[in-house]
Amino acid sequence: MKGNELRMLSNAVFIHHSDSSGYKFHDDHPFDPIRQLLTIDLLKEANALSDDDIVSPDYIVDEELLSLVHRDDYIQAVKQLNSEDDPRRKSVIAEQYGIMTEDTPHFEGLHEAASAIVTGSVAAAESVMSGQSLHAFHLAGGHHHAFPDKASGFCVYNDAAIAIRHIRKHYNARVLYVDTDVHHGDGVQWIFYDDPDVCTYSIHETGKYLFPGTGFAYEKGVDKGFGTSFNVPLEPYTEDESWLESFNVTIRKVIDSFKPDVIISQHGCDAHAYDPLSHIHCSMNIYKEIPAILHELAHTYTDGKWIALGGGGYDIWRVVPRAWSLVWLEMMDHPLASSIKGSEPVPLPARWLEQWQPKSPNELPHNWLDADDDIVTIPRRDIISEQNRNIQSIVIQDL
């Protein structure tokens, strides 16, 4: 570890490397690493995190680590883009490997920044699997769309899949990967689609209407991995009650059937009604409940072993800092987590609001959770809920 030794805070470790903030495509791109700073600052102002609590892993660009998932020609291509002077040659390489799309354009320092994110996620996995901590949170991780030979959906290196491969290689543990991003966790699913010791679970907006167009209930795995891939595609405009019902009913059946040794969860927070890149219509209530459910399941099934990663989330001011902070508050059993679950609104730290409101394009929320009237109710609620119940039945019918 760099600069500080690994410390356990209520059995949890917070991992962050400043180099991961260099993962920035351009100023107008929705994937903005300022999300990380906003979240860390919110936790500090809430007296739930200090500089001494943040573990910065030793960072080296480890191609052997990347090669646990990615093809060598792909890794070399990502590296070469930094040094290639011929613009035509650079364009050919970038296009071949998916690094010249509107979603995932190349930028200088891409290889190093993406590698720093991988380093953090593997450090989180190693911390838990080695017994140094019971839980670990790496908010910069969760780049679940990247493929072995191609970038996709803002993701260049699939840190979640690399962390899983690291666990399989060094600890031979059965891994349950839980993805609550509004976009299907396609990269992780396909990488482990034939692996009977890695179970992938993704709850997301149906691919009928949203990128990446996959994640249907019939995608169950192949060969020895058949029956270890689970997808819960929800209807557009799904609200809190139906989302949480779908999650609770299916994830509990899946984990009880698979019986993992460790949980890795991806906490994309783009299913919120404010998010500009999806159509799910939830509030902060689901982001209060998701980490609480996973925390409970970890202590019930995996002796507490739980690794949490970040992910998507494009309302970077009003949603992401609150949602990611709730993961850490739950993970470390902070008293504030219990207060937020109570019946009375709990205000956000005044200093955080004062610091960031002048920079935010929207009025920042003043409480940790949304008020009932903050989000408009959807008139087709009953129909949407029934369609989601049909999906639940399909997902768990063989469990």
mmCIF file of C-alpha atoms in Angstrom, residues 7 64 94 104 126 174 177 221 227 230 242 284 340 349 388:
data_model
loop_
_atom_site.group_PDB
_atom_site.id
_atom_site.type_symbol
_atom_site.label_atom_id
_atom_site.label_comp_id
_atom_site.label_asym_id
_atom_site.label_seq_id
_atom_site.Cartn_x
_atom_site.Cartn_y
_atom_site.Cartn_z
ATOM 1 C CA ARG A 7 -6.606 -0.323 8.275
ATOM 2 C CA GLU A 64 -0.022 -9.788 -16.477
ATOM 3 C CA ALA A 94 -8.714 2.891 -32.254
ATOM 4 C CA THR A 104 -15.566 5.421 -25.619
ATOM 5 C CA GLU A 126 -7.152 -9.101 -2.295
ATOM 6 C CA ARG A 174 -16.881 -19.377 -5.908
ATOM 7 C CA TYR A 177 -21.194 -11.080 -9.105
ATOM 8 C CA GLY A 221 -24.929 -19.565 -19.514
ATOM 9 C CA GLY A 227 -27.558 -22.074 -14.914
ATOM 10 C CA PHE A 230 -29.158 -14.637 -14.199
ATOM 11 C CA SER A 242 -41.375 -3.060 -8.071
ATOM 12 C CA MET A 284 -32.812 7.090 -3.460
ATOM 13 C CA ILE A 340 -31.180 7.495 7.178
ATOM 14 C CA PRO A 349 -23.901 18.200 5.538
ATOM 15 C CA ASN A 388 -41.808 -7.346 -13.824
#
